XYZ file of C-alpha atoms in Angstrom:
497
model
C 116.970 106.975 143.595
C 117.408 108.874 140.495
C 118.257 112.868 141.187
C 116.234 115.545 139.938
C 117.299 116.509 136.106
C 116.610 119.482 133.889
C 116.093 119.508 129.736
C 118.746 120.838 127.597
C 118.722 124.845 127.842
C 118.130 124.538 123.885
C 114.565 123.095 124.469
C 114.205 127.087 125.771
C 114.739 127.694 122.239
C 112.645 124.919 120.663
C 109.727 126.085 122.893
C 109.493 129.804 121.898
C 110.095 129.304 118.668
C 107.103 126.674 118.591
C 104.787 129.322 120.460
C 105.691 131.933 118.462
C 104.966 129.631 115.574
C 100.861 129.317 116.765
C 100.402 132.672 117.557
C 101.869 134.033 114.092
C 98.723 133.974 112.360
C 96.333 135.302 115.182
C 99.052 137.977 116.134
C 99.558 138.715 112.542
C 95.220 139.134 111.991
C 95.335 140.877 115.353
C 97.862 143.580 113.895
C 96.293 144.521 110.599
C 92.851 144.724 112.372
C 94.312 147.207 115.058
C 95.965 148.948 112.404
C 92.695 150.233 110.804
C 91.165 151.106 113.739
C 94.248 151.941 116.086
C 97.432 153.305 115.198
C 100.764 152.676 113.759
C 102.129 151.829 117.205
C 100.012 149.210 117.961
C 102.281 147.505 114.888
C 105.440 147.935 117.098
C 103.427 147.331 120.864
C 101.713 144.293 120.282
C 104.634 142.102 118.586
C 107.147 143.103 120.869
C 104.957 142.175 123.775
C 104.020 138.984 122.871
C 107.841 138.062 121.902
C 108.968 139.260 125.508
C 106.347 137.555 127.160
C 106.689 134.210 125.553
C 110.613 134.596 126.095
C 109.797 135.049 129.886
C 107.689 132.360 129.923
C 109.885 129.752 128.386
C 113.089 130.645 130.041
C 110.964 130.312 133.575
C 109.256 127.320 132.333
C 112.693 125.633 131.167
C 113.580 126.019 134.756
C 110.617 124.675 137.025
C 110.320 122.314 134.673
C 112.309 118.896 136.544
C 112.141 115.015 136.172
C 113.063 111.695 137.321
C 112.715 108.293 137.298
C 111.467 106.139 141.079
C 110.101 104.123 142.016
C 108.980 102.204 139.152
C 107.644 105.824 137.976
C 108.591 108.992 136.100
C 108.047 112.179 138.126
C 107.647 115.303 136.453
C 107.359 118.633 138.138
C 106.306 121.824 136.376
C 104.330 124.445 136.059
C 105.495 128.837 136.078
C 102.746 129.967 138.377
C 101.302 126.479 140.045
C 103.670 123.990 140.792
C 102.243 120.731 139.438
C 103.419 117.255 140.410
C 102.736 114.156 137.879
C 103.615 110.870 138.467
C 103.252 107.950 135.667
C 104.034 104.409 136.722
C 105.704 102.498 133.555
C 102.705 99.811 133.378
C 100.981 102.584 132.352
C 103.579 103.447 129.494
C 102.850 101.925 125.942
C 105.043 103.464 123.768
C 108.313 105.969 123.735
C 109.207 107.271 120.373
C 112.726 109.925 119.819
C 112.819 112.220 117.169
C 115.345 114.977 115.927
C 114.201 118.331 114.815
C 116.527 120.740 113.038
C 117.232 122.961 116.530
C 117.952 119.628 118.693
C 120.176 118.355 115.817
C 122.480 121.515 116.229
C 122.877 120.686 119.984
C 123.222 117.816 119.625
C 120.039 116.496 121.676
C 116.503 114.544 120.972
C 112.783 115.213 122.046
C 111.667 112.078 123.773
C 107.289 111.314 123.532
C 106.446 109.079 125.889
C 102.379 107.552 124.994
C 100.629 106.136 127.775
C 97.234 104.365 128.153
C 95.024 107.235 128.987
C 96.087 109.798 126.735
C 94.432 110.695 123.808
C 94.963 108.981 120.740
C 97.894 110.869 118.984
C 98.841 112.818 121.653
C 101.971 112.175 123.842
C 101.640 111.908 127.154
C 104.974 113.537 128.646
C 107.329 115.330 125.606
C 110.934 115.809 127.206
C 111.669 118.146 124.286
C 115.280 118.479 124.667
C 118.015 115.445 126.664
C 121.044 114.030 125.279
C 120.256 110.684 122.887
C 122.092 108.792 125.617
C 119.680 109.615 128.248
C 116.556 109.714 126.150
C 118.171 105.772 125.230
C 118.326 105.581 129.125
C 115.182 105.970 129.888
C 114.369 103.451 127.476
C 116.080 100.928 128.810
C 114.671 101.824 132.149
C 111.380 101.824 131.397
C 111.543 98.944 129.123
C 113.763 96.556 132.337
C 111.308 98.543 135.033
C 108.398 96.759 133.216
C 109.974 93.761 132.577
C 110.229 93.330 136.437
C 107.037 94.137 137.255
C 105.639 91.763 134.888
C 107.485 88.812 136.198
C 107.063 89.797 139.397
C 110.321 87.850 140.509
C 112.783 90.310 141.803
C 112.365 91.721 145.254
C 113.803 95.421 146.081
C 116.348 95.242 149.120
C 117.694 97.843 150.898
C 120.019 98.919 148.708
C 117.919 99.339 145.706
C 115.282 102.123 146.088
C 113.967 102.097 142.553
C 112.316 99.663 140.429
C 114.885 100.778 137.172
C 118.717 100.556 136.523
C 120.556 103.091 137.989
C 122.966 105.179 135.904
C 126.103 103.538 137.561
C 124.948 100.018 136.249
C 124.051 100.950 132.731
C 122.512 98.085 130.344
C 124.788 96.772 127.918
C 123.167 96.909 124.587
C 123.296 94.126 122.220
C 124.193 93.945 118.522
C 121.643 95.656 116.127
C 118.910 93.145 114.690
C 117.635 95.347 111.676
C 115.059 93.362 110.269
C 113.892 96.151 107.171
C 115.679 98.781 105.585
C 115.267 101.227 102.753
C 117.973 102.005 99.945
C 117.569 105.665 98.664
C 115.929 104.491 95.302
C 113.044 102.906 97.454
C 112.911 105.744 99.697
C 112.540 107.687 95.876
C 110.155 105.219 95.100
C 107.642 105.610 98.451
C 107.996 109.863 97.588
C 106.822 109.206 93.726
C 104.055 107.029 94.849
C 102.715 108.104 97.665
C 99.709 110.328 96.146
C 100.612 113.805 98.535
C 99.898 116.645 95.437
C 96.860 117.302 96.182
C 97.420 117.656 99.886
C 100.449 120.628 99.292
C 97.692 122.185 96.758
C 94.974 122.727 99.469
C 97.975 123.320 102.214
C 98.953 126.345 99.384
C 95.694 127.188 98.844
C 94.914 127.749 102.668
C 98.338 129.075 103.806
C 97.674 132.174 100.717
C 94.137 132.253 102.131
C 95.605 133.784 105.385
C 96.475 136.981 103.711
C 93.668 137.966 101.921
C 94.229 141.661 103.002
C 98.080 141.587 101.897
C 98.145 140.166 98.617
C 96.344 141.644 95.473
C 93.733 139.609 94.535
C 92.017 141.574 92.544
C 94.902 142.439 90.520
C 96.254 138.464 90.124
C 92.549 137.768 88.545
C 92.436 139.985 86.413
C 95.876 139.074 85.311
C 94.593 134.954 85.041
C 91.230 136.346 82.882
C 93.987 137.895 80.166
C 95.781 134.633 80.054
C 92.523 132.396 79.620
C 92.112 134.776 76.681
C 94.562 133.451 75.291
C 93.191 130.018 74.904
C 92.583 126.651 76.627
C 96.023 125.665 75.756
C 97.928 128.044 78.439
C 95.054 127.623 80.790
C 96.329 123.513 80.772
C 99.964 124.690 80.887
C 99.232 126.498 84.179
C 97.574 124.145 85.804
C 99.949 121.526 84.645
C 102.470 123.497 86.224
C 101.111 123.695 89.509
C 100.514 120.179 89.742
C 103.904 119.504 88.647
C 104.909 121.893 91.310
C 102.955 120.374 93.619
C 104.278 116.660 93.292
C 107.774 117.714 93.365
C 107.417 119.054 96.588
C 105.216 116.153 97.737
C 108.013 113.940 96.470
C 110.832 116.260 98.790
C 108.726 115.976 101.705
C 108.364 112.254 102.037
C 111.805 111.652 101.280
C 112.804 114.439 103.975
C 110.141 111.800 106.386
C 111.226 108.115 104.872
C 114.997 108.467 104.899
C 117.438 105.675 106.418
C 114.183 104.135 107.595
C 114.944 101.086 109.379
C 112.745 98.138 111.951
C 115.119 97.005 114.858
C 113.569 94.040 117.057
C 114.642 94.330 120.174
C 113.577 91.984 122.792
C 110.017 92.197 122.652
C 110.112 95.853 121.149
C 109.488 96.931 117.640
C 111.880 100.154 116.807
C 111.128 102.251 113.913
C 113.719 105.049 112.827
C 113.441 107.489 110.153
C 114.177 110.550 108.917
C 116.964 113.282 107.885
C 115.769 116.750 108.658
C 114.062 115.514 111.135
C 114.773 112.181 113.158
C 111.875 109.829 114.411
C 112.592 107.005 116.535
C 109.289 105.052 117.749
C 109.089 101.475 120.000
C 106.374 100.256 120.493
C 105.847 97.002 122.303
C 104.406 93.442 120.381
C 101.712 92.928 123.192
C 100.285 96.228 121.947
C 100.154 95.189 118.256
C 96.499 94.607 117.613
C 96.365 93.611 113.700
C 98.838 94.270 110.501
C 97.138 96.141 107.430
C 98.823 95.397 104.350
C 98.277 98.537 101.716
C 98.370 98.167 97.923
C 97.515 101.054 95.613
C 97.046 100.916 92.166
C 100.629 101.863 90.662
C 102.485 100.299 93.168
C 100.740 97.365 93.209
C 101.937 97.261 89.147
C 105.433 97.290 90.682
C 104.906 94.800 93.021
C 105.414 96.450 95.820
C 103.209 97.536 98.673
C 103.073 99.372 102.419
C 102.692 97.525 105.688
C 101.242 99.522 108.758
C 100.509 98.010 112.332
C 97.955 98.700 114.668
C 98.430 99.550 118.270
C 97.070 100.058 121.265
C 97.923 103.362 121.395
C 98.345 106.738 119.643
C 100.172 108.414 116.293
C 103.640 108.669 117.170
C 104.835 108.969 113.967
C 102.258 111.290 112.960
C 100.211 108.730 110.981
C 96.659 107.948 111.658
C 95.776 107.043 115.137
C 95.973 103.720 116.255
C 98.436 103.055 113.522
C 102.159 102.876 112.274
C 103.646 102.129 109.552
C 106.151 99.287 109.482
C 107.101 99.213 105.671
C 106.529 102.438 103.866
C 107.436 100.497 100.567
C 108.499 96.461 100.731
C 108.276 94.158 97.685
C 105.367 91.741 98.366
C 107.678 88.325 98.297
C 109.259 89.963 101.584
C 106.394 90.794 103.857
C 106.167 87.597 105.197
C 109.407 86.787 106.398
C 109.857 90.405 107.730
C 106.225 90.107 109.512
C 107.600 86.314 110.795
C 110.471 88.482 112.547
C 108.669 90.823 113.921
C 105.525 89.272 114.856
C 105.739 85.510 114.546
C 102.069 85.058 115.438
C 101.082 86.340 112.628
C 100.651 84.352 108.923
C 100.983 86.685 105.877
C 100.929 83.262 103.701
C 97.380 81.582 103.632
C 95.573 82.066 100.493
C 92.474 84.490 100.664
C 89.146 82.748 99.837
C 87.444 83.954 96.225
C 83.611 85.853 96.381
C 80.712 83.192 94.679
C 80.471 84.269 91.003
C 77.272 85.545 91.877
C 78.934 88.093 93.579
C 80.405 89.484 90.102
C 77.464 91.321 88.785
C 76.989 92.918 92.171
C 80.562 94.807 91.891
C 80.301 95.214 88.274
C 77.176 97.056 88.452
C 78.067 98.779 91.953
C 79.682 102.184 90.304
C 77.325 102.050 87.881
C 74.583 103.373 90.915
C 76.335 106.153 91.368
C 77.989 106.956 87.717
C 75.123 106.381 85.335
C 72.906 108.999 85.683
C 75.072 112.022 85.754
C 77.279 110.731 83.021
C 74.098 110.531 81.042
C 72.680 113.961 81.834
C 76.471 115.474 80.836
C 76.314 113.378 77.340
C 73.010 114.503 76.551
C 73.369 118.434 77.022
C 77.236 118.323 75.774
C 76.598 116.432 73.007
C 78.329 115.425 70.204
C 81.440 115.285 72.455
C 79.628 114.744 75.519
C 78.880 111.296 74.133
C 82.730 110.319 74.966
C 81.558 110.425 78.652
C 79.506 107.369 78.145
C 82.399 105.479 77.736
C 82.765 105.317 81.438
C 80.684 103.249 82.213
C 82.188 99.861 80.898
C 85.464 101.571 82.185
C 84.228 101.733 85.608
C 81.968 98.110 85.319
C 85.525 96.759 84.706
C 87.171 98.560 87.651
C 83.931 96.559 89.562
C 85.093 93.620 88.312
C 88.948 94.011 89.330
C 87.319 94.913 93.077
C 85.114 91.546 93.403
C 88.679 89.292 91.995
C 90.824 90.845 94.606
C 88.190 90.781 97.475
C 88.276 87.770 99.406
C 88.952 86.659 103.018
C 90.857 83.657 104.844
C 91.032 82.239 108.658
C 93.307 79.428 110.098
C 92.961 78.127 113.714
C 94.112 81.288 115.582
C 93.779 84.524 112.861
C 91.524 85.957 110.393
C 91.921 88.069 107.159
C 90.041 90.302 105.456
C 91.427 91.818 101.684
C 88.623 94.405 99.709
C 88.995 97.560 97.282
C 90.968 97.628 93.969
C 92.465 101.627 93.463
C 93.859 101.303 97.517
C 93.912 97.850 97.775
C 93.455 96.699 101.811
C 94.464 93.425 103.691
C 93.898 93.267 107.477
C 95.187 90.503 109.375
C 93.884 89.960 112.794
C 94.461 87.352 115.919
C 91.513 85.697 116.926
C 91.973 86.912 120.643
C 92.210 90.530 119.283
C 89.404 90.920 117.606
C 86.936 93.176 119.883
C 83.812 93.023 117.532
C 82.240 91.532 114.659
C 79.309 92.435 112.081
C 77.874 89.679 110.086
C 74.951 91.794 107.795
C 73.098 90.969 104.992
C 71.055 93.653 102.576
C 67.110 92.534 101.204
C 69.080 92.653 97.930
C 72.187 90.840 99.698
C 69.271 88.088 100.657
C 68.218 87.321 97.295
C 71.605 86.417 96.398
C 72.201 84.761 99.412
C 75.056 86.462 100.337
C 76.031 88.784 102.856
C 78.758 91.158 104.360
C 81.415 90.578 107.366
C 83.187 93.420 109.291
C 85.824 92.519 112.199
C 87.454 95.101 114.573
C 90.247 95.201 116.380
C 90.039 99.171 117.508
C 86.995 100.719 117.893
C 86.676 104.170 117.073
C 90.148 104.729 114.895
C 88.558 103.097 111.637
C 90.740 99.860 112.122
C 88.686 97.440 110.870
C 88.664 94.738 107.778
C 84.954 94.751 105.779
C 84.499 92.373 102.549
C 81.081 92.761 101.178
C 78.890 89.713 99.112
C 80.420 86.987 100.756
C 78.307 83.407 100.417
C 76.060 83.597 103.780
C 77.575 79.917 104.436
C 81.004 81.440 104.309
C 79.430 84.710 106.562
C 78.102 82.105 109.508
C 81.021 79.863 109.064
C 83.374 82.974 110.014
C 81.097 84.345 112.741
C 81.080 80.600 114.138
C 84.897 80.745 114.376
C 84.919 83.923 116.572
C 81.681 82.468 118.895
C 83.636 79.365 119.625
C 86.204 81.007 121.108
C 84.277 83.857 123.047
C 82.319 80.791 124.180
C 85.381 78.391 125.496
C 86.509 81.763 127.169
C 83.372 81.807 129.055
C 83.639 78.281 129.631
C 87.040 78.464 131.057
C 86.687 81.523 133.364
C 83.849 80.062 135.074
């Protein structure tokens, strides 16, 4: 029986810094309203109130807040005015990730997420946001040995065992390190310069200024940009030049910050991400949750040869990507995916060769942007024109970007896994297991018809956009994949009754 245990006193810290974080921009509006219509004081009043009262708060909080692991579950007990008991059995756990922020680095601690089935997607279930890396790597271990038992349902509890985990007097032994992928710093460089973030830090500038629209001189600033437009196109470019500039240096910063010593660990039938330096991840997630690998190319890197490889799970964001998903290689040369997939997920085959779209699929794509392109392209040449007339140029440039799409689309199955590859600037492959595939759309257009071809979808997650789509495949090829899948659902029919 595991005793009752309390966080690190610095996750006191952690947690009223982190509140006072989310309330700085509603105290901060709720201070320069009250000082038009109040007084001075309520400047001094209001701040200082809610700083004592979210000090309060998190010092009580820090020490009603208790856990432990028994009986095959972790017990949590919290709450500062309602004591509130939660119990989560580890079948129910699908993922633990450990990360470092910049307070629990200078104690020398970790914040520990633990995911489970019926959380929301992205959201962790339990955050013990302060314990020593040993114990957060205790649990673990627990968790990870607690399931293992209950799986093989083998080992019976006797008297002298009251809890379905290891107890802290018997620690595991770990084994040597089995890092299957690693980054050097000049890939790490090379995932920051390509990873396409500048326009995100312009809109997060953009909206952060936004906040203090009655603090900074607007009025003033624009009337300072109209006299240097005056001046002529040429510093206008310059300035926004600069801020893009600006913009991508920082981009390139932050995901080196995110990406650094990034390594994959295997261990037993875990996959164990690590990253970071500011700021230390540490995700596992284990293979039965893996639902499908998508294999990312965009345009430059794909000129490099390189490309990103995420993996889907049943379960959230715990490395802050998009739900459903992690990524497994930010940036891996595309000769080495397969043997690093083959270690991690040997039931998966990154080496068939995708299938090629009918040729008369080809005018489809080439034409495709031109739907979309021609007509205002034409409308700007007409009124701009002479130079206007450049615009039209376009349009083959686009017809060929069409044509690049329908030579890299294609899709591929073997006995027990299908693959879907489509798009050209963010180039997508999704490989999925036939027994993890939860829907599929086989669709064909009037247009679509005429051609006789047609378009095929497969899912492995609803809801989280993690699906494969190639569009104007041969309708033979279309029923041919749609008769893989309905064999199998139908021999699973066959074999449960």
């Amino acid at each position: 029986m595991s005793e009752k245990k309390r966080l690190h006193p610095i996750s006191v810290i952690v947690n009223i810094v982190k509140q006072l974080k989310d309330a700085f921009f509603p105290l901060l509006l709720l201070v320069i309203v009250g000082n038009r219509t109040i007084s001075m004081m309520w400047d001094i009043a209001v701040p200082s109130a809610v700083v004592m009262y979210t000090i309060v708060i998190g010092i009580v909080s820090w020490l009603r807040f208790t856990y432990r692991l028994e009986e095959g579950e972790l017990r949590i007990e919290h709450g500062v005015f309602v004591r509130k008991k939660r119990y989560i059995p580890f079948e129910r756990i699908q993922g633990v990730s450990i990360s470092e922020g910049f307070l629990q680095r200078l104690a020398g601690v970790v914040k520990v997420n633990i995911e489970t089935a019926g959380n929301q997607l992205g959201e962790a279930e339990v955050v013990l946001t302060a314990v020593t890396r040993e114990e957060a790597e205790r649990i673990q271990r627990w968790i990870r040995k607690a399931k293992e038992m209950i799986k093989d349902e083998m080992m019976l509890l006797d008297e002298n065992t009251a809890s379905s985990f290891v107890s802290t007097h018997q620690p595991l032994q770990e084994g040597p390190k089995n890092i299957i992928f690693s980054m050097s710093f000049w890939e790490v460089f090379q995932v920051a310069a390509t990873s396409g973030g500048t326009l995100s830090v312009i809109a997060a500038t953009f909206f952060f200024i936004s906040q203090f629209d009655d603090l900074i001189p607007y009025k003033m600033i624009y009337k300072d940009a109209q006299t240097m437009f005056a001046h002529g196109l040429f510093y206008t470019m310059m300035a926004v030049l600069l801020i893009f500039i600006t913009a991508y240096m920082i981009s390139i910063i932050q995901n080196m910050l995110r990406y650094a010593f990034f390594t994959v660990e295997k261990i037993d039938e875990d996959i164990v991400i690590s990253r970071g330096l500011l700021e230390r991840r540490k995700v596992t997630t284990p293979v039965t949750r893996v639902q499908g690998i998508v294999i990312k190319e965009n345009m430059i890197r794909r000129w490099l040869g390189y490309a990103s490889v995420y993996i889907i799970h049943a379960g959230g964001a715990l490395d802050g990507g998009h739900h459903g998903s992690i990524i497994l290689c930010p940036l891996i040369k595309k000769e080495r995916i397969a043997s690093v997939i083959s270690s991690c997920l040997p039931e998966y085959s990154i080496h068939h060769e995708f299938n090629a779209l009918p040729k008369r699929a080809c005018i489809r794509y080439i034409a495709r942007p031109l739907y979309v392109l021609i007509l205002p392209v034409c409308i700007a040449a007409y009124f701009l024109r002479p130079w206007g007339l450049l615009l039209l140029l376009w349009l083959p440039i686009v017809s060929y970007f069409g044509y690049l799409s329908y030579k890299a689309a294609g899709w591929s199955i073997s006995s027990h896994q299908l693959a879907l590859r489509s798009g050209f600037f963010n180039m997508k492959a999704m490989y999925m297991l036939k027994n993890r595939i939860q829907s599929m759309e086989a669709s064909s257009t009037w247009f679509q018809k005429r051609k006789h071809l047609g378009t095929i979808a497969a899912t492995v997650m609803p809801g989280i956009g993690a699906r494969g789509e190639v569009v104007d495949v041969d309708q033979e090829d279309v029923k041919t994949i749609y008769a893989w899948l309905k064999r199998t659902n139908e021999a699973s029919k066959v074999s449960s009754d």
